[in-house]
């Protein structure tokens, strides 16, 4: 038993922290379809609001294992009325700088008698209900899963396996109204899932080994993997009109932040007193409603780092193609990072 840095387990008291490493050798047995022996990795997109579809290799934002271990957290999310069901989900202790990414890996089930070859580490556990945090600590050299991955980045130490599913086609006698006694031989797809997110080591292994035995030679296993990554960083160089005698500023924002809100919370003024509202042609701040143009900025450099304009914003600023409504612009679009320069209060330049 090795003591670990404290992890946050919201609304769940008295967590015991320990590490235990073992080979995950479970009865996911089947002869694989040799025509498809490599994994198919896909990513959730976009990872959070305002970031847009990914345009970069996300592995540049991977974190060292020690940082990951210190920042995993299990969060209780309540049910929402007319919304998604709640539950216990992995999160980050530092939501400002890090985010949880989702990766899907698919591969054939391993040959008869072959384990997965995944090493697991338990970061939080020791509870009667089986809740905890279990992560990948490594892959067995020459093991099955490692041989199927197209890249060493597909499954890494610090990743947490949120679920493992068996995907297969099932044949049966079906008829009108689902009558199984008459009809023709039919084939349908079936997916059986073992949910392992926020489970301790023993509960994780139990969930996996209790998956049903194989029925045919063309079954696949699908891993839903959670990975902690750092958010892309955008440096915003803010310049004021010379007439205002304001000192220029350099801000550090994270991908997904709204440009107007990001500047305001860092103490910058963004409302141009000379701007007129688009709707009334009078003065006045609309409070980020996208109607007044008082938060307009001129983007001198790095416009590709901002989310694209929507129709209403384009119409409002059609005479000034470099301008953006800061209240409608999100930085780090496409999960890009870099530097940009904006002019505040462009009517005064």
Tab-separated table of C-alpha atoms in Angstrom:
chain	number	residue	atom	x	y	z
A	1	UNK	CA	0.000	0.000	0.000
A	2	UNK	CA	1.447	3.338	-1.064
A	3	UNK	CA	0.058	6.686	0.110
A	4	UNK	CA	-1.038	8.970	-2.723
A	5	UNK	CA	-1.617	12.719	-3.005
A	6	UNK	CA	-5.228	13.499	-1.981
A	7	UNK	CA	-7.821	13.262	-4.730
A	8	UNK	CA	-11.163	15.034	-4.661
A	9	UNK	CA	-14.184	12.784	-4.288
A	10	UNK	CA	-17.087	15.226	-4.090
A	11	UNK	CA	-19.963	14.366	-1.743
A	12	UNK	CA	-18.444	10.970	-0.972
A	13	UNK	CA	-16.593	11.020	2.384
A	14	UNK	CA	-13.979	8.725	3.930
A	15	UNK	CA	-12.104	7.597	0.843
A	16	UNK	CA	-9.021	5.425	1.476
A	17	UNK	CA	-6.178	6.105	-0.955
A	18	UNK	CA	-3.944	3.291	-2.126
A	19	UNK	CA	-2.242	1.902	-5.175
A	20	UNK	CA	-2.406	-1.665	-6.356
A	21	UNK	CA	-1.013	-2.840	-9.684
A	22	UNK	CA	-1.992	-6.073	-11.395
A	23	UNK	CA	-2.442	-7.573	-14.841
A	24	UNK	CA	-5.987	-7.436	-16.116
A	25	UNK	CA	-6.341	-11.019	-17.332
A	26	UNK	CA	-10.018	-11.582	-17.912
A	27	UNK	CA	-12.173	-13.990	-19.889
A	28	UNK	CA	-12.791	-11.820	-22.942
A	29	UNK	CA	-12.044	-14.807	-25.110
A	30	UNK	CA	-12.578	-15.186	-28.817
A	31	UNK	CA	-10.683	-15.871	-32.017
A	32	UNK	CA	-10.264	-12.463	-33.685
A	33	UNK	CA	-11.239	-11.536	-37.174
A	34	UNK	CA	-7.744	-11.466	-38.698
A	35	UNK	CA	-8.829	-9.101	-41.448
A	36	UNK	CA	-8.994	-6.277	-38.885
A	37	UNK	CA	-6.300	-6.532	-36.199
A	38	UNK	CA	-5.619	-2.848	-35.504
A	39	UNK	CA	-7.519	-0.577	-33.162
A	40	UNK	CA	-9.800	2.190	-34.360
A	41	UNK	CA	-9.406	5.226	-32.088
A	42	UNK	CA	-11.872	8.090	-32.217
A	43	UNK	CA	-12.335	11.204	-30.124
A	44	UNK	CA	-15.290	13.115	-28.723
A	45	UNK	CA	-15.609	16.460	-30.522
A	46	UNK	CA	-15.791	19.164	-29.420
A	47	UNK	CA	-14.450	18.448	-25.921
A	48	UNK	CA	-16.229	21.499	-24.438
A	49	UNK	CA	-18.428	24.434	-25.486
A	50	UNK	CA	-16.856	27.022	-27.760
A	51	UNK	CA	-13.868	24.908	-28.778
A	52	UNK	CA	-15.267	23.618	-32.075
A	53	UNK	CA	-14.053	20.543	-34.004
A	54	UNK	CA	-10.464	19.519	-33.319
A	55	UNK	CA	-7.888	20.840	-35.761
A	56	UNK	CA	-4.679	19.701	-34.036
A	57	UNK	CA	-3.077	16.547	-32.679
A	58	UNK	CA	-4.535	16.414	-29.187
A	59	UNK	CA	-1.591	14.442	-27.853
A	60	UNK	CA	0.359	17.694	-27.577
A	61	UNK	CA	-1.843	18.413	-24.546
A	62	UNK	CA	-1.127	15.141	-22.725
A	63	UNK	CA	0.043	15.505	-19.122
A	64	UNK	CA	2.767	13.766	-17.083
A	65	UNK	CA	1.476	10.797	-15.107
A	66	UNK	CA	2.204	12.382	-11.713
A	67	UNK	CA	0.109	15.435	-12.599
A	68	UNK	CA	-2.746	13.188	-13.747
A	69	UNK	CA	-2.704	11.128	-10.552
A	70	UNK	CA	-2.910	14.264	-8.416
A	71	UNK	CA	-5.784	15.792	-10.367
A	72	UNK	CA	-8.293	13.018	-11.040
A	73	UNK	CA	-11.528	13.550	-9.129
A	74	UNK	CA	-14.847	11.736	-8.900
A	75	UNK	CA	-17.800	14.110	-9.071
A	76	UNK	CA	-21.428	13.423	-8.245
A	77	UNK	CA	-23.731	14.974	-10.864
A	78	UNK	CA	-27.432	15.112	-9.933
A	79	UNK	CA	-30.205	14.170	-12.360
A	80	UNK	CA	-31.598	17.039	-14.433
A	81	UNK	CA	-35.254	17.506	-15.208
A	82	UNK	CA	-35.763	16.783	-18.922
A	83	UNK	CA	-31.987	16.436	-19.198
A	84	UNK	CA	-29.245	13.805	-18.983
A	85	UNK	CA	-29.216	11.356	-16.111
A	86	UNK	CA	-26.846	12.080	-13.266
A	87	UNK	CA	-24.246	9.797	-11.757
A	88	UNK	CA	-20.631	9.693	-10.630
A	89	UNK	CA	-18.211	10.848	-13.310
A	90	UNK	CA	-14.517	11.545	-13.566
A	91	UNK	CA	-13.452	15.173	-13.465
A	92	UNK	CA	-10.434	17.330	-12.779
A	93	UNK	CA	-9.522	19.013	-9.525
A	94	UNK	CA	-8.247	21.918	-11.635
A	95	UNK	CA	-11.057	22.662	-14.096
A	96	UNK	CA	-9.445	25.930	-15.144
A	97	UNK	CA	-6.308	24.426	-16.672
A	98	UNK	CA	-7.247	20.773	-17.327
A	99	UNK	CA	-10.169	18.962	-18.932
A	100	UNK	CA	-11.374	15.381	-19.302
A	101	UNK	CA	-11.201	14.108	-22.868
A	102	UNK	CA	-13.041	11.040	-24.166
A	103	UNK	CA	-11.479	8.432	-26.458
A	104	UNK	CA	-13.087	5.365	-28.039
A	105	UNK	CA	-10.992	2.319	-28.939
A	106	UNK	CA	-12.376	-0.635	-30.871
A	107	UNK	CA	-10.659	-3.937	-31.613
A	108	UNK	CA	-11.507	-7.661	-32.034
A	109	UNK	CA	-11.926	-9.718	-28.878
A	110	UNK	CA	-8.677	-11.474	-27.932
A	111	UNK	CA	-7.966	-15.107	-28.867
A	112	UNK	CA	-9.146	-17.936	-26.651
A	113	UNK	CA	-7.338	-17.920	-23.297
A	114	UNK	CA	-5.639	-14.564	-23.888
A	115	UNK	CA	-5.983	-11.718	-21.397
A	116	UNK	CA	-6.091	-8.046	-22.283
A	117	UNK	CA	-2.616	-7.305	-20.925
A	118	UNK	CA	-3.526	-4.027	-19.214
A	119	UNK	CA	-1.933	-2.970	-15.905
A	120	UNK	CA	-4.227	-1.081	-13.542
A	121	UNK	CA	-3.510	1.179	-10.566
A	122	UNK	CA	-6.097	1.982	-7.909
A	123	UNK	CA	-5.834	5.616	-6.829
A	124	UNK	CA	-8.898	5.705	-4.597
A	125	UNK	CA	-10.878	2.874	-3.062
A	126	UNK	CA	-11.357	0.891	0.104
A	127	UNK	CA	-15.115	1.532	0.223
A	128	UNK	CA	-17.845	-1.036	0.785
A	129	UNK	CA	-19.787	0.204	-2.246
A	130	UNK	CA	-16.880	-0.368	-4.643
A	131	UNK	CA	-16.542	3.278	-5.667
A	132	UNK	CA	-13.096	4.668	-6.347
A	133	UNK	CA	-10.712	5.721	-9.106
A	134	UNK	CA	-8.757	3.168	-11.137
A	135	UNK	CA	-6.388	4.100	-13.948
A	136	UNK	CA	-4.158	2.397	-16.487
A	137	UNK	CA	-0.581	2.159	-15.198
A	138	UNK	CA	0.880	0.432	-18.255
A	139	UNK	CA	0.530	-2.239	-20.916
A	140	UNK	CA	2.089	-5.685	-20.716
A	141	UNK	CA	4.953	-5.975	-23.191
A	142	UNK	CA	3.727	-8.160	-26.026
A	143	UNK	CA	0.218	-8.174	-24.547
A	144	UNK	CA	-2.938	-8.314	-26.602
A	145	UNK	CA	-4.217	-4.740	-26.336
A	146	UNK	CA	-0.740	-3.291	-26.912
A	147	UNK	CA	-0.417	-5.326	-30.114
A	148	UNK	CA	-3.717	-3.925	-31.432
A	149	UNK	CA	-3.042	-0.217	-30.897
A	150	UNK	CA	-2.051	1.877	-33.870
A	151	UNK	CA	-0.220	4.368	-31.649
A	152	UNK	CA	1.309	4.367	-28.176
A	153	UNK	CA	-0.904	7.409	-27.517
A	154	UNK	CA	-4.119	5.373	-27.916
A	155	UNK	CA	-4.002	4.066	-24.339
A	156	UNK	CA	-1.598	5.656	-21.870
A	157	UNK	CA	-0.685	5.512	-18.164
A	158	UNK	CA	-3.090	7.732	-16.259
A	159	UNK	CA	-6.035	6.985	-18.557
A	160	UNK	CA	-9.182	5.647	-16.916
A	161	UNK	CA	-11.340	3.033	-18.640
A	162	UNK	CA	-14.907	4.288	-18.260
A	163	UNK	CA	-16.504	1.227	-19.869
A	164	UNK	CA	-15.804	-1.878	-21.910
A	165	UNK	CA	-18.428	-3.191	-24.314
A	166	UNK	CA	-18.864	-6.340	-26.338
A	167	UNK	CA	-20.293	-5.608	-29.780
A	168	UNK	CA	-21.636	-8.549	-31.761
A	169	UNK	CA	-24.304	-9.732	-34.163
A	170	UNK	CA	-26.906	-12.177	-32.865
A	171	UNK	CA	-29.013	-14.508	-34.983
A	172	UNK	CA	-32.449	-15.660	-33.906
A	173	UNK	CA	-35.922	-16.608	-35.028
A	174	UNK	CA	-38.101	-13.514	-35.194
A	175	UNK	CA	-41.520	-12.772	-36.555
A	176	UNK	CA	-44.170	-10.047	-36.614
A	177	UNK	CA	-44.460	-8.248	-33.298
A	178	UNK	CA	-41.238	-9.834	-32.024
A	179	UNK	CA	-42.745	-13.341	-31.918
A	180	UNK	CA	-39.776	-15.671	-31.470
A	181	UNK	CA	-41.654	-18.880	-32.343
A	182	UNK	CA	-42.237	-18.219	-36.013
A	183	UNK	CA	-40.587	-16.259	-38.749
A	184	UNK	CA	-37.255	-16.172	-40.532
A	185	UNK	CA	-33.673	-16.377	-39.258
A	186	UNK	CA	-32.622	-12.754	-38.636
A	187	UNK	CA	-29.479	-11.017	-37.469
A	188	UNK	CA	-29.330	-8.000	-35.176
A	189	UNK	CA	-26.564	-6.042	-33.502
A	190	UNK	CA	-26.117	-6.364	-29.754
A	191	UNK	CA	-23.907	-4.357	-27.374
A	192	UNK	CA	-23.297	-5.437	-23.773
A	193	UNK	CA	-21.500	-2.848	-21.645
A	194	UNK	CA	-19.579	-3.089	-18.375
A	195	UNK	CA	-19.450	0.388	-16.819
A	196	UNK	CA	-16.228	0.942	-14.883
A	197	UNK	CA	-16.044	4.718	-14.437
A	198	UNK	CA	-15.278	5.721	-10.833
A	199	UNK	CA	-14.919	2.152	-9.593
A	200	UNK	CA	-12.182	0.768	-7.363
A	201	UNK	CA	-9.837	-1.948	-8.644
A	202	UNK	CA	-11.818	-5.022	-7.542
A	203	UNK	CA	-15.126	-3.628	-8.783
A	204	UNK	CA	-13.508	-2.722	-12.110
A	205	UNK	CA	-12.167	-6.235	-12.680
A	206	UNK	CA	-15.427	-7.839	-11.535
A	207	UNK	CA	-17.417	-5.746	-14.025
A	208	UNK	CA	-15.156	-6.775	-16.893
A	209	UNK	CA	-14.894	-10.509	-16.175
A	210	UNK	CA	-18.678	-10.739	-15.881
A	211	UNK	CA	-19.163	-9.782	-19.508
A	212	UNK	CA	-20.887	-12.621	-21.401
A	213	UNK	CA	-18.844	-15.318	-23.170
A	214	UNK	CA	-18.396	-15.085	-26.937
A	215	UNK	CA	-21.053	-16.311	-29.354
A	216	UNK	CA	-19.186	-16.023	-32.654
A	217	UNK	CA	-15.795	-15.234	-34.155
A	218	UNK	CA	-16.530	-11.674	-35.247
A	219	UNK	CA	-17.106	-9.941	-31.933
A	220	UNK	CA	-15.371	-6.671	-31.028
A	221	UNK	CA	-14.560	-4.994	-27.757
A	222	UNK	CA	-15.008	-1.241	-27.397
A	223	UNK	CA	-13.175	0.772	-24.748
A	224	UNK	CA	-14.494	4.155	-23.627
A	225	UNK	CA	-11.433	5.887	-22.176
A	226	UNK	CA	-11.211	9.116	-20.153
A	227	UNK	CA	-7.967	11.115	-20.356
A	228	UNK	CA	-6.911	14.199	-18.428
A	229	UNK	CA	-5.327	16.835	-20.680
A	230	UNK	CA	-4.275	20.442	-20.308
A	231	UNK	CA	-6.334	23.090	-22.041
A	232	UNK	CA	-4.742	24.969	-24.969
A	233	UNK	CA	-3.333	28.349	-23.907
A	234	UNK	CA	-4.038	31.546	-25.833
A	235	UNK	CA	-2.001	34.680	-25.156
A	236	UNK	CA	-4.071	37.790	-25.914
A	237	UNK	CA	-2.164	41.036	-26.429
A	238	UNK	CA	-4.636	43.837	-25.708
A	239	UNK	CA	-3.912	47.342	-27.006
A	240	UNK	CA	-5.877	50.482	-26.128
A	241	UNK	CA	-6.271	53.579	-28.357
A	242	UNK	CA	-3.394	56.053	-27.778
A	243	UNK	CA	-5.939	58.715	-26.811
A	244	UNK	CA	-6.988	56.726	-23.719
A	245	UNK	CA	-3.490	56.620	-22.207
A	246	UNK	CA	-4.157	53.077	-20.982
A	247	UNK	CA	-1.305	50.632	-20.564
A	248	UNK	CA	-1.420	47.681	-22.965
A	249	UNK	CA	-2.019	44.285	-21.375
A	250	UNK	CA	-1.081	40.666	-22.006
A	251	UNK	CA	-3.614	38.050	-20.893
A	252	UNK	CA	-3.498	34.274	-20.646
A	253	UNK	CA	-6.784	32.634	-21.580
A	254	UNK	CA	-7.690	28.975	-21.939
A	255	UNK	CA	-9.440	27.377	-24.887
A	256	UNK	CA	-13.208	27.665	-24.599
A	257	UNK	CA	-13.166	30.963	-22.704
A	258	UNK	CA	-15.370	33.784	-23.942
A	259	UNK	CA	-13.203	36.722	-25.018
A	260	UNK	CA	-15.326	39.426	-23.378
A	261	UNK	CA	-15.788	37.594	-20.101
A	262	UNK	CA	-12.125	36.594	-20.020
A	263	UNK	CA	-11.044	40.220	-20.314
A	264	UNK	CA	-13.577	41.492	-17.779
A	265	UNK	CA	-12.655	39.028	-15.033
A	266	UNK	CA	-9.024	40.021	-15.505
A	267	UNK	CA	-9.876	43.676	-14.935
A	268	UNK	CA	-9.901	45.071	-18.485
A	269	UNK	CA	-12.426	47.591	-19.806
A	270	UNK	CA	-14.070	46.439	-23.015
A	271	UNK	CA	-17.047	48.768	-23.637
A	272	UNK	CA	-16.463	51.466	-26.242
A	273	UNK	CA	-18.248	54.712	-25.198
A	274	UNK	CA	-18.461	55.789	-28.862
A	275	UNK	CA	-20.210	52.628	-30.013
A	276	UNK	CA	-23.920	52.641	-30.877
A	277	UNK	CA	-26.319	49.805	-30.272
A	278	UNK	CA	-27.211	47.888	-33.399
A	279	UNK	CA	-30.866	47.558	-32.431
A	280	UNK	CA	-31.704	51.093	-31.173
A	281	UNK	CA	-28.779	53.128	-32.596
A	282	UNK	CA	-28.446	54.649	-29.131
A	283	UNK	CA	-25.783	54.259	-26.493
A	284	UNK	CA	-26.006	51.473	-23.942
A	285	UNK	CA	-24.536	48.129	-22.981
A	286	UNK	CA	-26.692	45.114	-23.856
A	287	UNK	CA	-24.932	42.867	-21.315
A	288	UNK	CA	-23.374	40.380	-23.750
A	289	UNK	CA	-26.578	39.989	-25.752
A	290	UNK	CA	-24.805	40.631	-29.049
A	291	UNK	CA	-26.859	43.735	-29.853
A	292	UNK	CA	-24.866	46.799	-28.868
A	293	UNK	CA	-21.401	46.485	-30.465
A	294	UNK	CA	-19.861	48.210	-27.444
A	295	UNK	CA	-17.585	45.196	-26.828
A	296	UNK	CA	-16.281	45.171	-30.405
A	297	UNK	CA	-12.568	44.585	-30.826
A	298	UNK	CA	-10.394	44.770	-33.920
A	299	UNK	CA	-8.460	41.543	-34.396
A	300	UNK	CA	-5.015	42.503	-35.665
A	301	UNK	CA	-3.451	39.055	-35.445
A	302	UNK	CA	-4.592	35.535	-34.613
A	303	UNK	CA	-8.174	35.682	-35.855
A	304	UNK	CA	-8.028	31.951	-36.600
A	305	UNK	CA	-7.914	31.324	-32.852
A	306	UNK	CA	-11.472	32.647	-32.442
A	307	UNK	CA	-14.723	30.790	-33.044
A	308	UNK	CA	-16.297	31.697	-36.421
A	309	UNK	CA	-18.843	34.479	-36.690
A	310	UNK	CA	-22.492	33.555	-36.880
A	311	UNK	CA	-24.919	35.233	-39.267
A	312	UNK	CA	-26.121	37.997	-36.917
A	313	UNK	CA	-22.600	39.054	-35.984
A	314	UNK	CA	-21.517	39.106	-39.628
A	315	UNK	CA	-24.424	41.389	-40.505
A	316	UNK	CA	-23.666	43.751	-37.641
A	317	UNK	CA	-19.975	44.083	-38.536
A	318	UNK	CA	-20.071	43.722	-42.317
A	319	UNK	CA	-18.443	47.150	-42.765
A	320	UNK	CA	-15.536	46.159	-40.522
A	321	UNK	CA	-14.395	42.643	-41.443
A	322	UNK	CA	-11.581	42.621	-38.848
A	323	UNK	CA	-13.939	43.411	-35.999
A	324	UNK	CA	-15.461	40.864	-33.649
A	325	UNK	CA	-18.044	41.069	-30.903
A	326	UNK	CA	-16.010	39.964	-27.911
A	327	UNK	CA	-19.161	38.622	-26.244
A	328	UNK	CA	-19.699	36.182	-29.134
A	329	UNK	CA	-16.075	35.100	-29.651
A	330	UNK	CA	-14.490	32.099	-27.924
A	331	UNK	CA	-10.734	31.609	-27.897
A	332	UNK	CA	-8.863	28.436	-28.814
A	333	UNK	CA	-11.195	27.397	-31.611
A	334	UNK	CA	-10.312	23.975	-32.985
A	335	UNK	CA	-8.333	23.343	-29.779
A	336	UNK	CA	-5.583	25.549	-31.157
A	337	UNK	CA	-3.228	27.591	-29.002
A	338	UNK	CA	-1.079	30.607	-29.862
A	339	UNK	CA	-0.838	34.399	-29.676
A	340	UNK	CA	-3.315	37.000	-30.838
A	341	UNK	CA	-3.509	40.799	-30.774
A	342	UNK	CA	-6.690	42.852	-30.446
A	343	UNK	CA	-7.404	46.589	-30.397
A	344	UNK	CA	-9.883	47.649	-27.714
A	345	UNK	CA	-12.487	50.319	-28.539
A	346	UNK	CA	-11.817	50.241	-32.308
A	347	UNK	CA	-14.001	53.315	-32.977
A	348	UNK	CA	-11.304	55.410	-31.318
A	349	UNK	CA	-8.352	54.225	-33.409
